[in-house]
Coordinates of C-alpha atoms in Angstrom, one line a residue:
Chain A
M1 CA -22.7 -0.9 13.9
N2 CA -20.6 -4.0 13.9
W3 CA -17.6 -3.8 16.2
L4 CA -15.9 -6.5 14.4
L5 CA -15.5 -4.2 11.4
V6 CA -14.7 -1.1 13.4
G7 CA -12.1 -2.9 15.6
P8 CA -9.3 -3.3 13.1
I9 CA -9.4 0.5 12.6
A10 CA -10.3 1.7 16.1
L11 CA -7.8 -0.5 18.0
P12 CA -4.6 0.7 16.3
L13 CA -5.9 4.2 16.1
G14 CA -6.6 4.2 19.9
A15 CA -3.1 2.6 20.5
A16 CA -1.6 5.4 18.5
V17 CA -3.3 8.2 20.5
I18 CA -2.5 6.5 23.9
G19 CA 1.0 5.9 22.7
F20 CA 1.6 9.5 21.9
C21 CA 0.2 10.5 25.3
L22 CA 2.7 8.1 26.9
R23 CA 5.7 9.8 25.2
G24 CA 8.8 9.4 27.3
R25 CA 7.5 6.4 29.2
D26 CA 9.0 3.6 27.2
S27 CA 7.8 0.5 29.0
A28 CA 4.2 1.7 29.2
Q29 CA 4.2 2.7 25.6
R30 CA 5.6 -0.7 24.6
A31 CA 3.0 -2.5 26.7
V32 CA 0.2 -0.5 25.0
S33 CA 1.7 -1.2 21.6
L34 CA 2.0 -5.0 22.2
I35 CA -1.5 -5.3 23.7
A36 CA -3.0 -3.4 20.8
A37 CA -1.1 -5.5 18.2
L38 CA -2.3 -8.7 19.9
G39 CA -5.8 -7.3 20.1
L40 CA -5.7 -6.5 16.4
A41 CA -4.5 -10.0 15.6
G42 CA -7.4 -11.4 17.6
V43 CA -10.1 -9.1 16.0
A44 CA -8.7 -9.8 12.5
T45 CA -8.8 -13.5 13.0
K46 CA -12.3 -13.4 14.3
L47 CA -13.3 -11.2 11.4
L48 CA -11.9 -13.7 8.9
A49 CA -13.7 -16.5 10.7
V50 CA -17.0 -14.6 10.6
V51 CA -16.6 -13.8 6.9
W52 CA -15.7 -17.4 6.2
Q53 CA -18.9 -18.5 8.0
N54 CA -21.4 -15.9 6.9
G55 CA -20.0 -14.4 3.8
I56 CA -19.7 -10.7 3.2
T57 CA -20.1 -8.7 6.4
V58 CA -21.2 -5.1 6.2
S59 CA -21.6 -2.3 8.7
Q60 CA -23.3 1.0 8.1
M61 CA -21.7 3.7 10.3
G62 CA -24.1 5.7 12.3
G63 CA -27.0 3.7 10.9
W64 CA -27.1 5.7 7.6
P65 CA -28.1 3.3 4.9
A66 CA -25.8 2.9 1.9
P67 CA -25.1 4.6 -0.4
F68 CA -25.6 7.8 1.8
G69 CA -23.6 6.9 4.8
I70 CA -20.1 5.5 5.4
T71 CA -20.0 1.8 4.8
L72 CA -17.4 -0.7 6.0
V73 CA -17.3 -3.9 4.1
A74 CA -15.4 -7.1 4.7
D75 CA -15.4 -9.7 2.0
H76 CA -12.9 -12.6 1.8
L77 CA -10.3 -10.4 0.2
S78 CA -10.6 -7.6 2.7
S79 CA -10.7 -9.8 5.7
A80 CA -7.7 -11.9 4.6
M81 CA -5.8 -8.7 4.0
V82 CA -6.7 -7.4 7.4
A83 CA -5.6 -10.7 8.9
V84 CA -2.2 -10.7 7.3
T85 CA -1.8 -7.0 8.2
A86 CA -2.4 -7.9 11.8
V87 CA 0.3 -10.6 11.6
I88 CA 2.8 -8.2 10.1
G89 CA 1.9 -5.5 12.6
L90 CA 2.5 -7.9 15.5
A91 CA 5.8 -9.1 14.1
T92 CA 6.9 -5.5 13.6
V93 CA 6.1 -4.5 17.1
I94 CA 8.0 -7.4 18.6
Y95 CA 10.9 -7.0 16.3
S96 CA 11.2 -3.3 17.0
F97 CA 11.5 -4.1 20.8
G98 CA 14.8 -5.7 19.9
N99 CA 15.9 -3.5 17.1
T100 CA 15.3 0.0 18.5
P101 CA 16.9 0.8 21.8
P102 CA 14.6 2.7 24.2
G103 CA 14.7 6.4 24.2
E104 CA 16.4 7.0 20.9
I105 CA 13.6 7.1 18.4
S106 CA 11.1 4.7 19.9
Y107 CA 9.0 7.4 21.5
A108 CA 7.3 7.9 18.2
L109 CA 7.9 4.5 16.5
H110 CA 5.2 2.5 18.1
P111 CA 2.4 5.1 17.9
L112 CA 3.2 5.7 14.2
V113 CA 3.3 2.0 13.4
H114 CA -0.2 1.8 14.8
A115 CA -1.4 4.8 12.9
L116 CA 0.0 3.1 9.8
L117 CA -1.9 -0.1 10.6
A118 CA -5.1 1.9 11.2
G119 CA -4.7 3.5 7.7
V120 CA -4.0 0.1 6.1
C121 CA -6.9 -1.7 7.7
G122 CA -9.2 1.3 7.0
A123 CA -8.2 1.1 3.3
F124 CA -9.0 -2.6 3.2
L125 CA -12.4 -2.2 4.8
A126 CA -13.6 1.0 3.2
G127 CA -16.8 0.6 1.3
D128 CA -16.7 3.9 -0.6
I129 CA -14.1 5.3 -2.8
F130 CA -13.6 8.6 -0.9
N131 CA -13.0 6.8 2.4
L132 CA -10.5 4.7 0.6
Y133 CA -8.7 8.0 -0.3
V134 CA -8.9 9.2 3.3
W135 CA -7.4 6.0 4.7
F136 CA -4.7 6.1 2.0
E137 CA -3.8 9.6 3.4
V138 CA -3.8 8.4 7.0
M139 CA -1.4 5.6 5.9
L140 CA 0.8 8.0 3.9
I141 CA 1.2 10.6 6.6
A142 CA 2.1 7.9 9.2
S143 CA 4.6 6.4 6.7
F144 CA 6.2 9.9 6.0
A145 CA 6.8 10.3 9.7
L146 CA 8.1 6.7 10.0
L147 CA 10.4 7.1 7.1
V148 CA 12.2 10.2 8.5
L149 CA 12.3 9.0 12.0
G150 CA 15.9 9.3 13.0
G151 CA 16.6 12.1 10.5
T152 CA 19.8 10.9 8.8
R153 CA 20.8 12.4 5.5
S154 CA 19.8 9.4 3.3
Q155 CA 16.5 9.2 5.1
L156 CA 15.6 12.8 4.3
D157 CA 16.7 12.4 0.7
G158 CA 14.7 9.2 0.3
A159 CA 11.7 10.9 2.0
V160 CA 11.7 13.7 -0.4
R161 CA 11.4 11.3 -3.3
Y162 CA 8.8 9.2 -1.6
A163 CA 6.7 12.1 -0.4
A164 CA 6.8 13.9 -3.7
L165 CA 5.6 11.0 -5.8
S166 CA 3.1 9.8 -3.2
L167 CA 1.5 13.3 -3.0
I168 CA 1.2 13.5 -6.7
A169 CA -0.5 10.1 -6.7
T170 CA -3.0 11.1 -4.0
T171 CA -3.9 14.3 -5.9
L172 CA -4.5 12.3 -9.1
L173 CA -6.6 9.9 -7.1
L174 CA -8.6 12.8 -5.7
S175 CA -9.1 14.2 -9.2
G176 CA -10.2 10.8 -10.4
I177 CA -12.7 10.5 -7.6
G178 CA -14.1 14.0 -8.3
L179 CA -14.6 13.2 -12.0
L180 CA -16.1 9.8 -11.2
Y181 CA -18.5 11.5 -8.8
G182 CA -19.3 14.0 -11.5
I183 CA -20.2 11.2 -13.9
T184 CA -22.1 8.9 -11.7
G185 CA -23.2 11.0 -8.7
T186 CA -22.2 8.4 -6.1
L187 CA -19.1 7.4 -4.2
N188 CA -20.2 4.1 -2.7
M189 CA -18.3 1.3 -4.5
A190 CA -21.3 -1.0 -4.7
D191 CA -23.5 1.8 -6.0
L192 CA -20.8 2.8 -8.4
H193 CA -20.8 -0.8 -9.8
L194 CA -24.5 -0.2 -10.8
R195 CA -24.1 3.4 -11.9
V196 CA -21.2 3.0 -14.3
Q197 CA -23.3 0.5 -16.3
E198 CA -25.7 3.3 -17.1
V199 CA -23.1 5.9 -18.1
E200 CA -23.4 6.8 -21.7
N201 CA -20.0 8.5 -22.2
Q202 CA -17.8 5.4 -21.9
G203 CA -14.8 7.2 -23.2
L204 CA -14.8 9.6 -20.3
L205 CA -15.1 6.6 -17.9
T206 CA -12.0 5.1 -19.5
V207 CA -10.1 8.4 -18.9
V208 CA -11.0 8.2 -15.3
A209 CA -10.0 4.6 -15.1
V210 CA -6.6 5.5 -16.4
L211 CA -6.3 8.2 -13.8
F212 CA -7.0 5.5 -11.2
I213 CA -4.4 3.2 -12.8
I214 CA -1.8 6.0 -12.5
A215 CA -2.7 7.0 -9.0
F216 CA -2.8 3.4 -7.6
G217 CA 0.1 2.5 -9.9
I218 CA 2.4 5.0 -8.2
K219 CA 1.2 3.6 -4.8
S220 CA 1.9 0.1 -5.8
A221 CA 5.2 0.9 -7.5
V222 CA 4.5 -0.5 -11.0
F223 CA 6.6 0.3 -14.1
P224 CA 7.2 3.1 -14.9
L225 CA 6.1 4.8 -11.7
F226 CA 8.2 2.9 -9.2
F227 CA 11.3 5.2 -8.8
W228 CA 10.3 6.4 -5.3
L229 CA 10.6 2.9 -3.9
P230 CA 14.2 1.9 -4.4
A231 CA 15.2 5.4 -3.4
S232 CA 13.6 5.3 0.0
Y233 CA 12.9 1.8 1.3
H234 CA 16.5 1.0 2.3
T235 CA 16.9 4.2 4.4
P236 CA 14.7 3.8 7.5
K237 CA 15.1 1.5 10.5
A238 CA 14.9 -2.2 9.8
A239 CA 11.5 -2.7 11.5
V240 CA 10.1 0.3 9.5
S241 CA 11.5 -1.0 6.2
A242 CA 9.9 -4.4 6.9
I243 CA 6.4 -3.1 7.6
F244 CA 6.7 -0.8 4.5
S245 CA 7.8 -3.5 2.2
G246 CA 5.1 -5.8 3.5
L247 CA 2.1 -3.5 3.5
L248 CA 2.3 -0.2 1.7
T249 CA 2.6 -1.2 -2.0
K250 CA 0.1 -4.0 -1.4
V251 CA -2.6 -1.5 -0.4
G252 CA -2.2 0.0 -3.9
V253 CA -2.5 -3.5 -5.4
Y254 CA -5.6 -4.2 -3.3
A255 CA -7.1 -0.9 -4.5
L256 CA -6.4 -1.8 -8.1
M257 CA -7.9 -5.2 -7.6
R258 CA -11.0 -3.8 -6.0
V259 CA -11.6 -0.9 -8.5
F260 CA -10.8 -2.9 -11.6
T261 CA -13.2 -5.8 -10.7
L262 CA -16.0 -3.7 -9.2
I263 CA -16.1 -0.4 -11.1
F264 CA -14.1 -0.2 -14.2
T265 CA -15.0 -3.3 -16.2
H266 CA -16.7 -1.5 -19.0
D267 CA -13.7 -1.6 -21.3
V268 CA -11.6 -4.7 -20.3
G269 CA -10.0 -4.8 -23.7
Y270 CA -8.2 -1.5 -23.0
T271 CA -7.8 -1.1 -19.3
H272 CA -6.9 -4.7 -18.4
E273 CA -4.7 -5.0 -21.5
L274 CA -2.8 -1.9 -20.3
L275 CA -2.4 -3.6 -16.9
L276 CA -1.1 -6.7 -18.6
W277 CA 1.7 -4.8 -20.3
V278 CA 2.4 -2.9 -17.1
A279 CA 2.6 -6.2 -15.2
G280 CA 5.2 -7.7 -17.7
A281 CA 7.3 -4.5 -17.7
T282 CA 7.2 -4.3 -13.9
M283 CA 8.4 -7.8 -13.4
V284 CA 11.3 -7.5 -15.8
T285 CA 12.5 -4.0 -14.8
G286 CA 12.3 -4.9 -11.1
V287 CA 14.3 -8.1 -11.4
L288 CA 16.9 -6.5 -13.6
G289 CA 17.2 -3.5 -11.2
A290 CA 17.8 -6.0 -8.4
A291 CA 20.5 -7.8 -10.3
S292 CA 22.5 -4.6 -10.6
Q293 CA 22.5 -3.8 -6.9
N294 CA 25.0 -4.7 -4.2
E295 CA 23.2 -3.7 -1.0
L296 CA 21.0 -6.2 0.7
R297 CA 18.0 -4.0 1.3
R298 CA 18.2 -2.3 -2.1
I299 CA 18.2 -5.7 -3.8
L300 CA 15.1 -6.6 -1.8
S301 CA 13.5 -3.3 -2.7
F302 CA 13.8 -4.0 -6.4
H303 CA 12.3 -7.4 -5.8
I304 CA 9.2 -5.8 -4.3
I305 CA 8.7 -4.1 -7.7
S306 CA 9.2 -7.3 -9.7
Q307 CA 6.8 -9.2 -7.4
I308 CA 4.2 -6.5 -7.8
G309 CA 4.2 -7.3 -11.4
Y310 CA 2.9 -10.8 -10.7
M311 CA 0.0 -9.5 -8.6
I312 CA -0.9 -7.0 -11.3
L313 CA -0.8 -9.9 -13.8
G314 CA -3.5 -11.6 -11.7
I315 CA -5.8 -8.6 -12.0
A316 CA -4.9 -8.1 -15.7
L317 CA -5.9 -11.6 -16.7
F318 CA -9.4 -10.9 -15.4
T319 CA -10.3 -14.5 -15.0
E320 CA -11.5 -16.1 -11.8
F321 CA -8.4 -18.2 -11.7
G322 CA -6.1 -15.2 -12.4
I323 CA -7.6 -13.3 -9.5
L324 CA -7.2 -16.3 -7.3
G325 CA -3.5 -16.5 -8.2
G326 CA -3.2 -12.7 -7.5
V327 CA -4.8 -12.9 -4.1
F328 CA -2.7 -15.9 -3.1
Y329 CA 0.4 -14.1 -4.3
I330 CA -0.4 -11.0 -2.3
I331 CA -0.8 -12.9 1.0
H332 CA 2.3 -15.0 0.4
H333 CA 4.3 -12.0 -0.7
I334 CA 3.5 -9.8 2.3
I335 CA 4.7 -12.5 4.7
V336 CA 7.8 -13.4 2.8
K337 CA 8.9 -9.8 2.0
A338 CA 8.5 -8.4 5.4
N339 CA 10.5 -11.4 6.7
L340 CA 13.4 -10.8 4.3
F341 CA 13.7 -7.2 5.5
F342 CA 13.6 -8.5 9.1
V343 CA 16.5 -10.8 8.2
A344 CA 18.4 -8.0 6.5
G345 CA 17.9 -5.9 9.7
A346 CA 19.3 -8.8 11.8
A347 CA 22.3 -9.2 9.5
D348 CA 22.9 -5.5 9.8
R349 CA 22.7 -5.8 13.6
I350 CA 25.1 -8.7 13.7
S351 CA 27.7 -7.5 11.1
G352 CA 27.2 -3.7 11.2
S353 CA 26.5 -3.5 7.5
T354 CA 24.0 -4.4 4.7
D355 CA 26.6 -4.0 1.9
L356 CA 27.2 -7.4 0.3
S357 CA 30.9 -6.7 -0.1
R358 CA 31.3 -6.1 3.6
L359 CA 29.2 -9.0 4.7
G360 CA 30.3 -12.6 4.9
G361 CA 30.6 -15.7 7.0
L362 CA 27.1 -15.5 8.4
Y363 CA 26.4 -19.2 7.6
R364 CA 29.3 -20.2 9.8
D365 CA 28.7 -17.7 12.6
R366 CA 24.9 -17.7 12.5
P367 CA 23.5 -21.0 11.1
L368 CA 20.0 -20.4 12.5
L369 CA 19.8 -17.0 10.7
A370 CA 21.0 -18.6 7.5
L371 CA 18.3 -21.2 7.7
L372 CA 15.7 -18.5 8.4
F373 CA 16.9 -16.5 5.4
F374 CA 16.8 -19.6 3.2
V375 CA 13.1 -20.1 3.7
P376 CA 11.7 -16.7 2.7
A377 CA 14.4 -16.1 0.0
F378 CA 13.7 -19.3 -1.9
S379 CA 10.0 -19.0 -1.3
L380 CA 10.3 -15.6 -3.1
A381 CA 12.1 -17.3 -6.0
G382 CA 9.4 -19.9 -6.2
F383 CA 11.1 -23.1 -5.1
P384 CA 8.8 -26.0 -4.0
P385 CA 7.6 -26.8 -1.5
L386 CA 7.5 -23.2 -0.2
S387 CA 4.6 -20.8 -0.6
G388 CA 6.0 -18.9 -3.5
F389 CA 5.9 -22.0 -5.6
W390 CA 2.2 -22.3 -5.4
A391 CA 1.7 -18.6 -5.9
K392 CA 3.7 -18.7 -9.1
L393 CA 2.2 -22.0 -10.3
L394 CA -1.3 -20.6 -10.0
L395 CA -0.5 -17.4 -11.9
I396 CA 1.4 -19.1 -14.7
Q397 CA -1.3 -21.7 -15.0
A398 CA -3.9 -18.9 -15.2
S399 CA -1.9 -17.1 -17.9
I400 CA -1.7 -20.3 -20.0
E401 CA -5.5 -20.9 -19.5
A402 CA -6.1 -17.4 -20.7
S403 CA -3.8 -18.1 -23.7
E404 CA -1.4 -15.4 -22.6
F405 CA 1.7 -17.5 -23.3
V406 CA 4.2 -14.6 -23.6
I407 CA 3.4 -13.3 -20.1
A408 CA 3.6 -16.9 -18.7
G409 CA 7.1 -17.1 -20.2
V410 CA 8.1 -13.7 -18.8
A411 CA 6.8 -14.8 -15.3
L412 CA 8.9 -18.0 -15.5
A413 CA 12.0 -16.2 -16.6
V414 CA 11.6 -13.5 -13.9
G415 CA 11.3 -16.3 -11.3
L416 CA 14.7 -17.7 -12.5
M417 CA 16.2 -14.2 -12.2
T418 CA 14.8 -13.9 -8.7
A419 CA 16.6 -17.1 -7.9
Y420 CA 19.8 -15.6 -9.2
S421 CA 19.5 -12.5 -6.9
M422 CA 18.7 -14.7 -3.9
T423 CA 21.7 -16.9 -4.7
K424 CA 23.8 -13.8 -4.9
I425 CA 22.8 -12.7 -1.4
W426 CA 23.3 -16.3 -0.1
L427 CA 26.8 -16.6 -1.6
N428 CA 27.9 -13.1 -0.5
A429 CA 26.4 -12.6 2.9
F430 CA 26.2 -16.2 4.1
W431 CA 28.6 -18.5 2.4
K432 CA 31.8 -16.6 1.5
A433 CA 34.4 -16.0 4.2
R434 CA 34.1 -12.7 6.1
P435 CA 36.2 -10.1 4.3
A436 CA 39.3 -9.1 6.1
D437 CA 38.6 -5.4 6.0
A438 CA 35.2 -5.8 7.6
G439 CA 36.5 -5.6 11.1
P440 CA 36.5 -8.2 13.9
P441 CA 33.9 -11.0 13.8
P442 CA 30.5 -10.2 15.3
M443 CA 30.0 -10.3 19.0
P444 CA 27.2 -12.7 20.1
L445 CA 24.0 -10.7 20.8
P446 CA 22.4 -11.0 24.3
I447 CA 19.9 -13.9 24.4
R448 CA 16.9 -11.6 25.1
L449 CA 17.7 -9.5 22.0
R450 CA 18.3 -12.5 19.9
M451 CA 14.9 -13.9 20.8
L452 CA 13.2 -10.5 20.1
L453 CA 14.9 -10.3 16.7
L454 CA 14.6 -14.0 15.7
G455 CA 11.2 -14.6 17.2
P456 CA 9.2 -12.8 14.5
I457 CA 11.5 -14.1 11.8
T458 CA 10.9 -17.7 12.9
G459 CA 7.2 -17.1 13.1
L460 CA 6.9 -15.7 9.7
A461 CA 9.2 -18.4 8.2
A462 CA 7.1 -21.1 9.8
L463 CA 4.0 -19.4 8.3
T464 CA 5.7 -19.5 4.8
L465 CA 6.5 -23.2 5.3
A466 CA 3.0 -23.9 6.5
I467 CA 1.4 -22.3 3.4
G468 CA 3.9 -24.2 1.3
L469 CA 3.2 -27.6 2.8
Y470 CA -0.5 -27.2 3.3
A471 CA -1.8 -24.6 0.8
K472 CA -5.4 -25.6 1.0
P473 CA -6.7 -23.1 3.5
L474 CA -5.2 -20.1 1.8
Y475 CA -6.2 -21.5 -1.5
S476 CA -9.8 -21.8 -0.4
V477 CA -9.9 -18.2 0.9
A478 CA -8.3 -16.9 -2.3
E479 CA -10.8 -19.0 -4.3
R480 CA -13.8 -17.5 -2.5
A481 CA -12.3 -14.0 -2.8
A482 CA -11.8 -14.4 -6.5
R483 CA -15.4 -15.7 -6.9
E484 CA -16.7 -12.6 -5.1
L485 CA -14.6 -10.3 -7.1
M486 CA -15.5 -11.7 -10.4
D487 CA -19.2 -11.7 -9.6
P488 CA -19.8 -8.5 -7.7
S489 CA -23.6 -9.0 -7.4
H490 CA -23.1 -10.5 -3.9
Y491 CA -21.1 -7.5 -2.8
V492 CA -23.6 -5.1 -4.2
E493 CA -26.5 -7.0 -2.6
A494 CA -24.7 -7.1 0.8
V495 CA -23.9 -3.4 0.8
L496 CA -27.0 -1.8 -0.7
D497 CA -30.4 -2.0 1.1
T498 CA -32.3 -3.1 -2.0
D499 CA -35.6 -2.9 0.0
H500 CA -35.7 0.9 -0.3
P501 CA -34.6 1.8 -3.8
A502 CA -37.0 4.7 -4.1
Q503 CA -35.1 6.9 -1.6
R504 CA -32.0 6.7 -3.8
Q505 CA -33.7 8.6 -6.5
V506 CA -34.2 11.8 -4.5
I507 CA -31.0 12.9 -2.8
G508 CA -27.4 12.0 -2.9
R509 CA -26.7 12.8 -6.5
P510 CA -26.0 16.1 -8.2
P511 CA -28.8 17.9 -10.0
A512 CA -29.2 17.3 -13.7
Q513 CA -26.8 19.4 -15.7
Chain B
M1 CA -19.8 29.7 -14.4
E2 CA -18.7 26.1 -15.0
P3 CA -16.6 26.7 -18.1
I4 CA -14.7 29.5 -16.3
I5 CA -13.9 27.2 -13.3
A6 CA -13.0 24.4 -15.7
V7 CA -10.5 26.7 -17.4
V8 CA -9.2 27.8 -14.0
V9 CA -8.6 24.2 -13.0
G10 CA -6.7 23.6 -16.2
V11 CA -4.5 26.7 -15.7
L12 CA -3.8 25.7 -12.1
M13 CA -2.9 22.2 -13.2
A14 CA -0.6 23.4 -15.9
A15 CA 1.1 25.9 -13.5
S16 CA 1.6 23.3 -10.9
V17 CA 3.0 20.8 -13.3
Y18 CA 5.4 23.5 -14.5
L19 CA 6.5 24.2 -10.9
M20 CA 6.8 20.5 -10.1
L21 CA 9.1 19.8 -13.0
S22 CA 11.6 22.2 -11.5
R23 CA 14.6 20.8 -9.8
N24 CA 14.2 23.3 -7.0
L25 CA 12.5 21.6 -4.0
V26 CA 10.8 24.9 -2.9
R27 CA 9.1 25.3 -6.3
F28 CA 8.0 21.7 -6.1
V29 CA 6.3 22.4 -2.8
F30 CA 4.5 25.4 -4.3
G31 CA 3.4 23.2 -7.2
L32 CA 2.1 20.7 -4.7
A33 CA 0.0 23.5 -3.0
L34 CA -1.4 24.5 -6.4
I35 CA -2.3 21.1 -7.6
S36 CA -4.3 20.3 -4.5
H37 CA -6.3 23.5 -5.1
A38 CA -6.8 22.4 -8.7
A39 CA -8.1 19.0 -7.5
N40 CA -10.5 20.6 -5.0
L41 CA -11.9 22.9 -7.7
L42 CA -12.3 19.9 -10.0
I43 CA -14.5 18.2 -7.4
F44 CA -16.4 21.4 -7.0
V45 CA -17.1 21.9 -10.7
S46 CA -17.7 18.2 -11.5
G47 CA -20.2 18.0 -8.6
G48 CA -22.4 20.4 -10.5
M49 CA -22.6 24.2 -9.8
I50 CA -26.1 25.4 -9.6
R51 CA -27.9 27.6 -7.1
G52 CA -30.2 25.6 -4.7
M53 CA -31.9 26.0 -1.4
T54 CA -30.1 25.1 1.8
P55 CA -30.3 21.3 2.2
L56 CA -32.3 21.3 5.4
I57 CA -35.1 18.9 6.2
A58 CA -38.3 20.4 7.6
P59 CA -39.6 19.0 10.8
N60 CA -41.9 16.1 10.4
A61 CA -40.5 15.5 6.9
A62 CA -38.5 12.5 5.9
L63 CA -36.9 14.1 2.8
P64 CA -35.8 17.5 1.9
E65 CA -37.9 19.5 -0.6
P66 CA -36.9 19.2 -4.2
G67 CA -34.5 21.8 -5.5
V68 CA -32.1 21.7 -2.6
A69 CA -28.4 22.2 -3.2
N70 CA -26.1 19.1 -3.2
A71 CA -23.8 19.5 -0.2
L72 CA -21.7 16.5 -0.8
P73 CA -19.0 18.0 -3.0
Q74 CA -18.4 20.7 -0.4
A75 CA -18.1 18.1 2.3
L76 CA -15.5 16.2 0.1
M77 CA -13.6 19.4 -0.6
L78 CA -13.5 20.3 3.1
T79 CA -12.0 16.9 3.9
A80 CA -9.5 17.2 1.1
I81 CA -8.5 20.7 2.1
V82 CA -7.8 19.7 5.6
I83 CA -5.7 16.7 4.4
S84 CA -3.8 18.8 1.8
F85 CA -3.1 21.5 4.4
S86 CA -1.5 19.0 6.8
V87 CA 0.4 17.3 4.1
L88 CA 1.7 20.6 2.8
A89 CA 2.8 21.5 6.3
F90 CA 4.8 18.3 6.4
A91 CA 6.2 18.9 2.9
L92 CA 7.5 22.3 3.9
V93 CA 9.1 21.0 7.1
L94 CA 10.7 18.1 5.1
A95 CA 12.0 20.5 2.5
F96 CA 13.5 22.7 5.2
R97 CA 15.1 19.8 7.1
T98 CA 16.5 18.5 3.9
Y99 CA 18.0 21.8 3.1
E100 CA 19.5 22.0 6.6
E101 CA 21.0 18.5 6.3
L102 CA 22.0 18.3 2.6
K103 CA 22.7 22.1 2.1
T104 CA 20.9 22.1 -1.2
V105 CA 17.4 22.4 -2.6
D106 CA 18.4 21.1 -6.0
T107 CA 16.9 17.6 -6.2
D108 CA 19.6 16.5 -8.8
A109 CA 22.3 17.3 -6.3
M110 CA 20.7 15.1 -3.6
R111 CA 22.5 11.8 -3.8
A112 CA 22.5 10.7 -0.2
A113 CA 20.1 7.8 -0.7
E114 CA 21.2 6.8 -4.1
P115 CA 24.9 7.7 -4.6
D116 CA 26.7 7.0 -7.8
N117 CA 28.7 4.1 -6.3
G118 CA 25.4 2.2 -5.8
I119 CA 25.7 1.9 -2.0
G120 CA 23.6 4.0 0.3
E121 CA 25.1 5.9 3.2
E122 CA 24.7 4.0 6.5
S123 CA 21.4 4.9 8.0

């Protein structure tokens, strides 16, 4: 058993349990939360370094050889995702110190955030499809509780929509897994890669693939399955909104990326073409939805949807370069999007509102916040030299190389529309004068609070700028991840003990029907 | 046996979709309960339903004897049942709390998060 692979799951899970036991003791709970978040960041960095050095790292739980036991796998994609999850987790924990006063709802906030992180990391590291489902459920249950924490009317309303669609998605996923097991007799993803090539009934396999598209599509909020997202993401506390916007949908995208490179590659002409259409429609509807909104966090919510389209585009192109762009885009997007929600929370804290018609004058009153908004916002829109520019460049270049000129045009146009939305926020919240009916100008926040709120924002903005100015390291990780995804033989070799193939014939699969 | 269970799965799915299309939140929760049963039965039937011996390995043997039952689908179902039970409990509480706060179970009448003026209530 390799503790490096268990750590990203066990650490936050332990922090969640200890955190719940410390209910009512705020400072102890916060200390545990911060230590665990720092520990997670350390383990995740180490994991990424080890994978970078040694390639795909595998751990068989309890010593049961794959495909019988539970396998944890970290390839470049998984370890990069775990690393960025740890960064967002740490930023959320620090930000929530400033954003949620002790006592009110924070007794459950920190444990639940860690439970969420455990679910997310587990989903990234799971080596078999049923465990992926289980970690999805862990993540979901934690997110349900986080969403309703505080119990206001709009939170409950949003949670009903979120929970309803998420639960349908997990049931579809479970059905898809059941059918896939019926067809192939295995759940291990590496083993599935081999088994699906022997399946005679390819049509049935495509049906299962579409079930997975729908299930993961609801999770990652693609067109036309995204309606839960703009209904719920603007309702919880700012720290919760930020971690949701950074991580939750991206787990769905990760799962799509994994499943549609490793398992369902038998009918690329159908499944990946479908994904391509979905990607285009998602980009366009998301950005148009954002243009019609006037509330800061709802604009940003719709932009999550439109950005998901770019990531799906990377999968749908199904070329090494396309996947590279997709992976780069996911990492860039997680950092930028969470940061924008942090900024929205800070603006809310300063001005008492996130409604654009009631905001104003933030550029004059809070020049630092304005600068810190500027970096992620125009990175999202794809302005050079920020990280979003490279992400969009890679994907559009990949589309052109794959001769998908229409989608390249759509991606460019959507980037322009994103710039429109970001400019709208900039003009209304930052540049125009504060409206007369918005009450007295904001009081300066205490210095400690300001540091807790602006610290994570500054850190993430610096990261965005660093990726933009020196894209090489992230590019190399994404390049290796794409190579591994497009040629799964290394993954399969690393997971399966190919020395003992005879055992696999006897047990572990259903009797012949 | 398998065709019967397959039909049962279909009927359960259809019934749950019918319930979930209702605007009434309580009906939706019942639909959710049914659809998770349907998914569990689907795993059961697609895992292969034949009689077999208990999958126990004799002492000194490395492998079970041929003809043992496949225990994996049951293990999956057990996990899925536990998860769906806890999720259902949450859904019931959520529905009740929503009813308490919004005084309605009609999902069309719930406009707190997305009111017609396009601006959410202050959270």
